[in-house]
């Protein structure tokens, strides 16, 4: 196992060697932001590492409360619910809404956390072809009993490839199913997509005021999304945001609020600071999107098949696993680190070369990566 010996940033030390780093998910470069680090240190001094009790009791420390306040402010909604792990976000979402649906339709390459969450609720699950609205439509026609309510679950941005769910096509398909729900795991989209960094729905220009509410008055498809503060926002832990009644259902519907310890205090303080920094400096999201476009255009100029979305990472297949391992090693010997991801959601054993860009990379840094890649391809 290799050890990360610095905070992840554009320069990251792994096993004693410093790299120009294009790995992981610290998209806004906030993990090593001095205010994020200081917030965590100060909170630890004042309130300790954790409350050692659950949120239903006395476990809500001021930083935990602050995260929920900051998240509601960021997404301009009523309230938010913060919990210890982004991995739990899909479970918590389903806890809030599973009684209002009859059958789950899940992208075949959905993230492990979606799969785990869906299995837990023991509703019938149908998997449909990856990012294929036509296949979803056929699955619905074939499997959904008349009058039953479907829930479609997908990653908003897929963790391995950086591709987007075809949200508008899914919504067209769902129009004919009253009260259908579309759920997006937006862990790689929050703080990243849309002009305000609100995520995939904002990117596609949808009315985000309707995300994460529980209205059954209208038959139109309902929109839901989950997120994490461990990636773009530089902190740690999962988040759902939305209307008061939705957040109430999310807190009440699962045992996380009552049964598990509250999120650790330094994680909460760092997350609150991450949210504050992005709320107060929205241009950081623009910088990330500009870098994403620059990286993607650069990769295309090397002859690679990469689309022009603002997602700040790509997972590309370049020959077989051995070739990608060679490329990864060659770049590492030039002190440039990208990941060779294998056996992750949506990847086979050969895997993909996963290249992530941050808001804090300079154009020169991205050029350095592209030059090295051109040399080793
Ligand atoms: C799509 C997706 N959902 C959920 C998670 C879990 O988030 P966290 O790492 O914050 O627990 C990940 C983590 O990589 C992810 O890629």
Coordinates of C-alpha atoms and ligand atoms in Angstrom, one line a residue:
X1 CA 0.0 0.0 0.0
X2 CA 1.3 3.4 -0.9
X3 CA 1.1 6.2 1.6
X4 CA -0.1 9.8 1.0
X5 CA 2.3 12.0 3.0
X6 CA 0.8 15.4 2.3
X7 CA -2.6 17.0 1.8
X8 CA -3.8 16.3 -1.7
X9 CA -3.2 19.3 -3.9
X10 CA -1.6 20.1 -7.2
X11 CA 1.7 18.9 -5.6
X12 CA 1.2 15.8 -3.5
X13 CA 3.7 13.5 -1.8
X14 CA 3.2 9.8 -2.1
X15 CA 5.7 7.4 -0.4
X16 CA 8.2 10.2 0.0
X17 CA 8.1 11.4 -3.6
X18 CA 6.5 14.6 -4.7
X19 CA 4.3 14.6 -7.8
X20 CA 2.4 17.0 -10.0
X21 CA -0.9 15.4 -9.0
X22 CA -3.9 14.7 -11.2
X23 CA -5.5 12.0 -9.0
X24 CA -8.4 11.7 -6.6
X25 CA -11.4 14.0 -6.2
X26 CA -10.2 17.2 -4.5
X27 CA -11.5 19.1 -7.5
X28 CA -11.6 22.6 -5.9
X29 CA -8.2 22.1 -4.3
X30 CA -9.7 22.9 -0.9
X31 CA -8.2 19.9 1.1
X32 CA -5.0 21.9 1.4
X33 CA -6.6 25.3 1.8
X34 CA -5.2 27.0 4.9
X35 CA -8.6 28.2 6.1
X36 CA -10.0 24.6 5.8
X37 CA -7.1 23.2 7.7
X38 CA -7.2 25.8 10.4
X39 CA -11.0 25.4 10.8
X40 CA -10.5 21.7 11.5
X41 CA -7.6 22.4 14.0
X42 CA -9.5 25.1 15.9
X43 CA -12.7 23.0 16.1
X44 CA -10.7 20.1 17.5
X45 CA -9.2 22.3 20.2
X46 CA -12.6 23.7 21.2
X47 CA -14.9 20.7 20.9
X48 CA -12.6 17.6 20.7
X49 CA -12.5 15.1 17.9
X50 CA -16.1 14.0 18.2
X51 CA -19.1 14.2 20.5
X52 CA -19.1 10.5 21.2
X53 CA -22.9 10.4 21.0
X54 CA -25.5 10.5 18.3
X55 CA -27.3 13.4 16.7
X56 CA -30.6 12.4 18.3
X57 CA -29.0 13.0 21.8
X58 CA -26.4 15.6 22.5
X59 CA -24.2 14.8 19.4
X60 CA -24.8 18.0 17.4
X61 CA -21.7 20.1 17.9
X62 CA -21.6 23.7 16.6
X63 CA -19.5 22.7 13.5
X64 CA -22.1 20.0 12.6
X65 CA -24.9 22.6 12.9
X66 CA -22.8 25.0 10.9
X67 CA -22.4 22.6 8.0
X68 CA -26.1 22.2 7.7
X69 CA -26.6 25.9 7.8
X70 CA -23.9 26.5 5.2
X71 CA -25.2 23.8 2.9
X72 CA -28.8 25.2 3.0
X73 CA -27.3 28.6 2.2
X74 CA -25.2 27.2 -0.6
X75 CA -28.1 25.4 -2.3
X76 CA -30.5 28.2 -1.3
X77 CA -33.0 25.8 0.2
X78 CA -34.7 25.3 3.6
X79 CA -32.4 22.9 5.3
X80 CA -29.7 20.2 5.0
X81 CA -28.8 17.0 6.7
X82 CA -25.1 16.2 7.3
X83 CA -23.8 12.7 8.2
X84 CA -20.5 10.9 8.6
X85 CA -20.0 9.4 5.2
X86 CA -20.8 10.2 1.6
X87 CA -21.2 6.5 1.0
X88 CA -24.4 6.6 3.1
X89 CA -26.0 9.4 1.1
X90 CA -28.0 7.2 -1.2
X91 CA -29.2 5.0 1.7
X92 CA -30.4 8.1 3.5
X93 CA -32.1 9.4 0.4
X94 CA -34.0 6.1 -0.1
X95 CA -34.9 6.1 3.6
X96 CA -36.8 9.3 3.0
X97 CA -38.6 8.3 -0.2
X98 CA -38.8 4.5 -0.6
X99 CA -42.4 4.3 0.6
X100 CA -43.5 6.5 -2.3
X101 CA -42.2 4.2 -5.0
X102 CA -42.7 0.6 -6.1
X103 CA -39.8 -0.4 -8.3
X104 CA -36.2 0.7 -8.7
X105 CA -34.5 1.1 -12.1
X106 CA -30.7 1.4 -11.7
X107 CA -28.0 2.1 -14.3
X108 CA -26.0 -1.0 -14.6
X109 CA -22.7 0.9 -13.8
X110 CA -24.1 2.8 -10.8
X111 CA -21.7 3.4 -7.9
X112 CA -21.4 0.7 -5.2
X113 CA -23.2 3.0 -2.8
X114 CA -26.3 3.1 -5.0
X115 CA -26.3 -0.7 -5.4
X116 CA -25.9 -1.2 -1.6
X117 CA -28.6 1.3 -0.8
X118 CA -31.1 -0.1 -3.3
X119 CA -30.6 -3.7 -2.1
X120 CA -31.3 -2.7 1.5
X121 CA -34.9 -1.6 0.8
X122 CA -36.0 -4.9 -0.7
X123 CA -37.9 -3.3 -3.5
X124 CA -37.7 -5.0 -6.9
X125 CA -34.6 -3.8 -8.8
X126 CA -34.2 -3.7 -12.6
X127 CA -30.9 -2.8 -14.1
X128 CA -30.8 -0.9 -17.4
X129 CA -28.1 -0.4 -19.9
X130 CA -25.6 2.3 -18.9
X131 CA -26.6 5.9 -19.8
X132 CA -29.2 4.6 -22.2
X133 CA -32.6 6.3 -22.0
X134 CA -34.1 4.0 -24.7
X135 CA -33.0 1.0 -22.7
X136 CA -34.6 2.6 -19.6
X137 CA -37.8 3.1 -21.5
X138 CA -37.9 -0.5 -22.6
X139 CA -37.2 -1.8 -19.1
X140 CA -40.0 0.3 -17.7
X141 CA -42.4 -1.0 -20.4
X142 CA -41.4 -4.6 -19.7
X143 CA -41.2 -4.7 -15.9
X144 CA -43.3 -2.0 -14.3
X145 CA -46.8 -3.1 -13.4
X146 CA -49.6 -0.8 -14.5
X147 CA -50.0 2.1 -12.1
X148 CA -46.8 1.4 -10.2
X149 CA -44.4 4.2 -9.4
X150 CA -40.8 3.9 -10.7
X151 CA -37.6 5.3 -9.2
X152 CA -34.6 5.7 -11.5
X153 CA -31.2 5.8 -9.8
X154 CA -28.0 6.9 -11.5
X155 CA -24.8 8.6 -10.8
X156 CA -25.0 12.3 -12.0
X157 CA -21.4 12.1 -13.0
X158 CA -19.9 8.6 -13.2
X159 CA -16.8 8.2 -11.0
X160 CA -14.7 6.1 -13.3
X161 CA -15.2 7.7 -16.7
X162 CA -16.5 11.2 -15.9
X163 CA -19.5 10.8 -18.1
X164 CA -22.8 12.4 -17.4
X165 CA -26.2 10.8 -17.0
X166 CA -28.5 11.8 -19.8
X167 CA -30.9 13.5 -17.4
X168 CA -33.1 15.2 -19.9
X169 CA -33.8 12.0 -21.8
X170 CA -34.5 10.2 -18.6
X171 CA -37.1 12.9 -17.7
X172 CA -38.7 12.6 -21.1
X173 CA -39.1 8.9 -20.6
X174 CA -40.5 9.4 -17.0
X175 CA -43.1 11.9 -18.1
X176 CA -45.7 9.2 -18.6
X177 CA -45.2 7.6 -15.2
X178 CA -47.1 9.6 -12.5
X179 CA -45.0 10.6 -9.5
X180 CA -41.9 8.9 -10.9
X181 CA -38.6 9.8 -9.1
X182 CA -35.2 10.5 -10.6
X183 CA -32.4 10.1 -8.1
X184 CA -28.9 11.2 -8.9
X185 CA -25.8 10.5 -6.8
X186 CA -24.1 13.8 -7.3
X187 CA -21.0 13.1 -5.3
X188 CA -18.8 14.1 -8.2
X189 CA -21.0 17.0 -9.3
X190 CA -21.6 19.1 -6.2
X191 CA -19.2 22.1 -6.2
X192 CA -18.3 21.1 -9.7
X193 CA -21.2 21.5 -12.2
X194 CA -23.5 24.4 -12.9
X195 CA -22.6 28.0 -12.7
X196 CA -23.1 27.9 -8.9
X197 CA -21.7 24.4 -8.4
X198 CA -25.1 23.0 -7.4
X199 CA -24.6 19.8 -9.5
X200 CA -26.0 17.9 -12.4
X201 CA -29.5 19.4 -12.5
X202 CA -28.1 22.9 -12.6
X203 CA -25.8 21.9 -15.4
X204 CA -28.7 20.7 -17.4
X205 CA -30.7 23.9 -16.7
X206 CA -33.4 22.3 -14.7
X207 CA -35.4 24.1 -12.0
X208 CA -33.3 23.3 -9.0
X209 CA -35.9 24.7 -6.6
X210 CA -37.7 21.5 -7.0
X211 CA -34.8 19.2 -6.1
X212 CA -35.3 17.2 -2.9
X213 CA -38.9 18.0 -2.1
X214 CA -41.7 15.6 -1.4
X215 CA -44.6 17.0 -3.4
X216 CA -47.1 14.5 -4.6
X217 CA -49.6 17.1 -5.6
X218 CA -48.2 17.1 -9.2
X219 CA -47.8 13.9 -11.2
X220 CA -44.6 15.2 -12.9
X221 CA -41.3 13.4 -12.3
X222 CA -39.7 14.3 -8.9
X223 CA -36.0 15.2 -8.8
X224 CA -33.7 14.0 -6.0
X225 CA -29.9 14.3 -5.5
X226 CA -27.3 13.4 -2.9
X227 CA -23.8 14.7 -2.3
X228 CA -20.6 14.5 -0.4
X229 CA -18.4 17.1 1.2
X230 CA -15.3 14.9 0.9
X231 CA -14.5 15.7 -2.7
X232 CA -14.8 19.2 -4.2
X233 CA -15.6 20.9 -0.9
X234 CA -12.4 19.7 0.8
X235 CA -14.0 18.3 4.0
X236 CA -15.5 15.0 4.8
X237 CA -19.0 13.5 5.1
X238 CA -22.3 13.2 3.2
X239 CA -25.0 15.7 2.6
X240 CA -28.5 16.0 1.5
X241 CA -30.2 19.3 1.1
X242 CA -33.8 20.4 0.3
X243 CA -37.1 21.3 1.7
X244 CA -37.9 21.2 5.4
X245 CA -40.2 18.2 4.9
X246 CA -37.7 16.3 2.8
X247 CA -34.9 16.9 5.4
X248 CA -37.2 15.9 8.2
X249 CA -38.0 12.6 6.3
X250 CA -34.3 12.0 5.7
X251 CA -33.3 12.5 9.3
X252 CA -36.3 10.5 10.6
X253 CA -36.3 7.8 8.0
X254 CA -32.9 6.3 8.7
X255 CA -31.1 5.2 11.9
X256 CA -28.1 7.3 11.1
X257 CA -29.5 10.3 13.1
X258 CA -30.4 8.2 16.2
X259 CA -28.1 5.2 16.0
X260 CA -24.6 6.3 14.8
X261 CA -22.2 8.8 16.2
X262 CA -22.4 12.3 14.9
X263 CA -19.8 13.3 12.3
X264 CA -16.3 14.1 13.7
X265 CA -15.9 17.7 14.7
X266 CA -12.8 18.5 12.6
X267 CA -14.5 17.0 9.5
X268 CA -17.6 19.1 10.1
X269 CA -15.6 22.3 10.7
X270 CA -13.5 21.7 7.5
X271 CA -16.7 20.9 5.5
X272 CA -18.4 24.1 6.8
X273 CA -15.4 26.1 5.8
X274 CA -15.3 24.5 2.3
X275 CA -18.9 25.3 1.8
X276 CA -18.4 28.9 3.0
X277 CA -15.4 29.4 0.7
X278 CA -17.3 28.2 -2.4
X279 CA -20.4 30.2 -1.5
X280 CA -18.3 33.4 -1.1
X281 CA -16.0 32.7 -4.0
X282 CA -18.1 31.2 -6.8
X283 CA -15.4 32.0 -9.3
X284 CA -13.5 29.0 -8.0
X285 CA -16.1 26.8 -9.7
X286 CA -15.6 28.7 -12.9
X287 CA -11.8 28.2 -12.6
X288 CA -12.4 24.4 -12.2
X289 CA -14.7 24.3 -15.3
X290 CA -12.2 26.3 -17.3
X291 CA -9.4 23.9 -16.4
X292 CA -11.7 20.9 -17.2
X293 CA -12.3 22.3 -20.7
X294 CA -8.6 23.0 -21.2
X295 CA -7.6 19.5 -20.2
X296 CA -10.3 17.9 -22.3
X297 CA -9.4 20.0 -25.4
X298 CA -5.7 19.1 -24.8
X299 CA -6.5 15.4 -24.7
X300 CA -8.5 15.7 -27.9
X301 CA -5.5 17.4 -29.5
X302 CA -3.5 14.2 -28.7
X303 CA -6.1 12.3 -30.7
X304 CA -8.0 10.9 -27.7
X305 CA -11.7 10.6 -27.7
X306 CA -12.9 13.0 -25.0
X307 CA -16.1 15.1 -25.0
X308 CA -16.2 18.8 -24.1
X309 CA -18.3 18.6 -20.9
X310 CA -17.1 20.6 -17.8
X311 CA -16.6 17.4 -15.7
X312 CA -13.0 17.8 -14.3
X313 CA -11.9 14.3 -14.9
X314 CA -11.8 11.7 -17.6
X315 CA -11.4 8.0 -17.5
X316 CA -10.0 6.8 -20.8
X317 CA -9.1 3.4 -22.1
X318 CA -5.7 3.3 -23.9
X319 CA -5.0 -0.2 -25.1
X320 CA -5.1 -3.0 -22.5
X321 CA -4.4 -3.0 -18.8
X322 CA -0.7 -3.6 -19.3
X323 CA -0.4 -0.6 -21.6
X324 CA -2.2 1.7 -19.2
X325 CA 0.0 0.4 -16.3
X326 CA 3.0 1.3 -18.4
X327 CA 1.7 4.8 -19.2
X328 CA 0.9 5.4 -15.5
X329 CA 4.4 4.3 -14.5
X330 CA 6.0 6.4 -17.3
X331 CA 4.2 9.5 -16.2
X332 CA 5.1 8.8 -12.6
X333 CA 8.8 8.6 -13.5
X334 CA 8.3 12.1 -14.9
X335 CA 6.8 13.0 -11.4
X336 CA 3.3 13.3 -12.8
X337 CA 0.7 11.2 -11.1
X338 CA -2.5 10.0 -12.7
X339 CA -4.5 7.0 -11.6
X340 CA -4.8 3.7 -13.3
X341 CA -8.2 2.7 -11.9
X342 CA -9.3 -0.9 -12.0
X343 CA -12.2 -2.9 -10.7
X344 CA -14.2 0.1 -9.8
X345 CA -17.9 0.7 -10.7
X346 CA -18.2 0.5 -14.4
X347 CA -14.6 -0.7 -15.1
X348 CA -13.3 -4.1 -15.9
X349 CA -9.9 -5.6 -14.9
X350 CA -8.0 -3.6 -17.5
X351 CA -9.4 -0.4 -16.0
X352 CA -9.0 3.1 -17.3
X353 CA -6.5 5.9 -17.0
X354 CA -8.2 8.4 -14.7
X355 CA -7.0 12.0 -15.0
X356 CA -8.5 14.7 -12.7
X357 CA -7.8 18.4 -12.9
X358 CA -8.3 20.8 -10.0
X359 CA -9.3 24.5 -9.9
X360 CA -5.8 25.2 -8.5
X361 CA -3.8 23.7 -11.5
X362 CA -2.2 26.3 -13.7
X363 CA -2.3 26.1 -17.4
X364 CA 1.4 25.4 -17.3
X365 CA 0.8 22.4 -15.1
X366 CA -1.8 21.0 -17.4
X367 CA 0.5 21.6 -20.4
X368 CA 3.2 19.7 -18.6
X369 CA 0.9 16.7 -18.2
X370 CA -0.2 16.9 -21.9
X371 CA 3.4 17.1 -23.1
X372 CA 4.4 14.1 -21.0
X373 CA 1.4 12.1 -22.1
X374 CA 2.2 12.9 -25.8
X375 CA 5.7 11.6 -25.2
X376 CA 4.6 8.3 -23.6
X377 CA 1.4 7.5 -25.7
Ligands
LIG1 C1 -20.5 8.1 -7.0 C2 -20.0 8.1 -5.6 N1 -20.9 8.1 -4.6 C3 -20.6 8.0 -3.3 C4 -19.3 8.0 -3.0 C5 -18.9 8.0 -1.5 O1 -18.5 9.2 -1.1 P1 -17.4 9.5 0.1 O2 -16.1 9.1 -0.5 O3 -17.6 10.9 0.4 O4 -17.9 8.5 1.2 C6 -18.3 8.0 -4.0 C7 -16.9 7.9 -3.6 O5 -15.9 7.8 -4.2 C8 -18.7 8.0 -5.3 O6 -17.8 8.0 -6.3

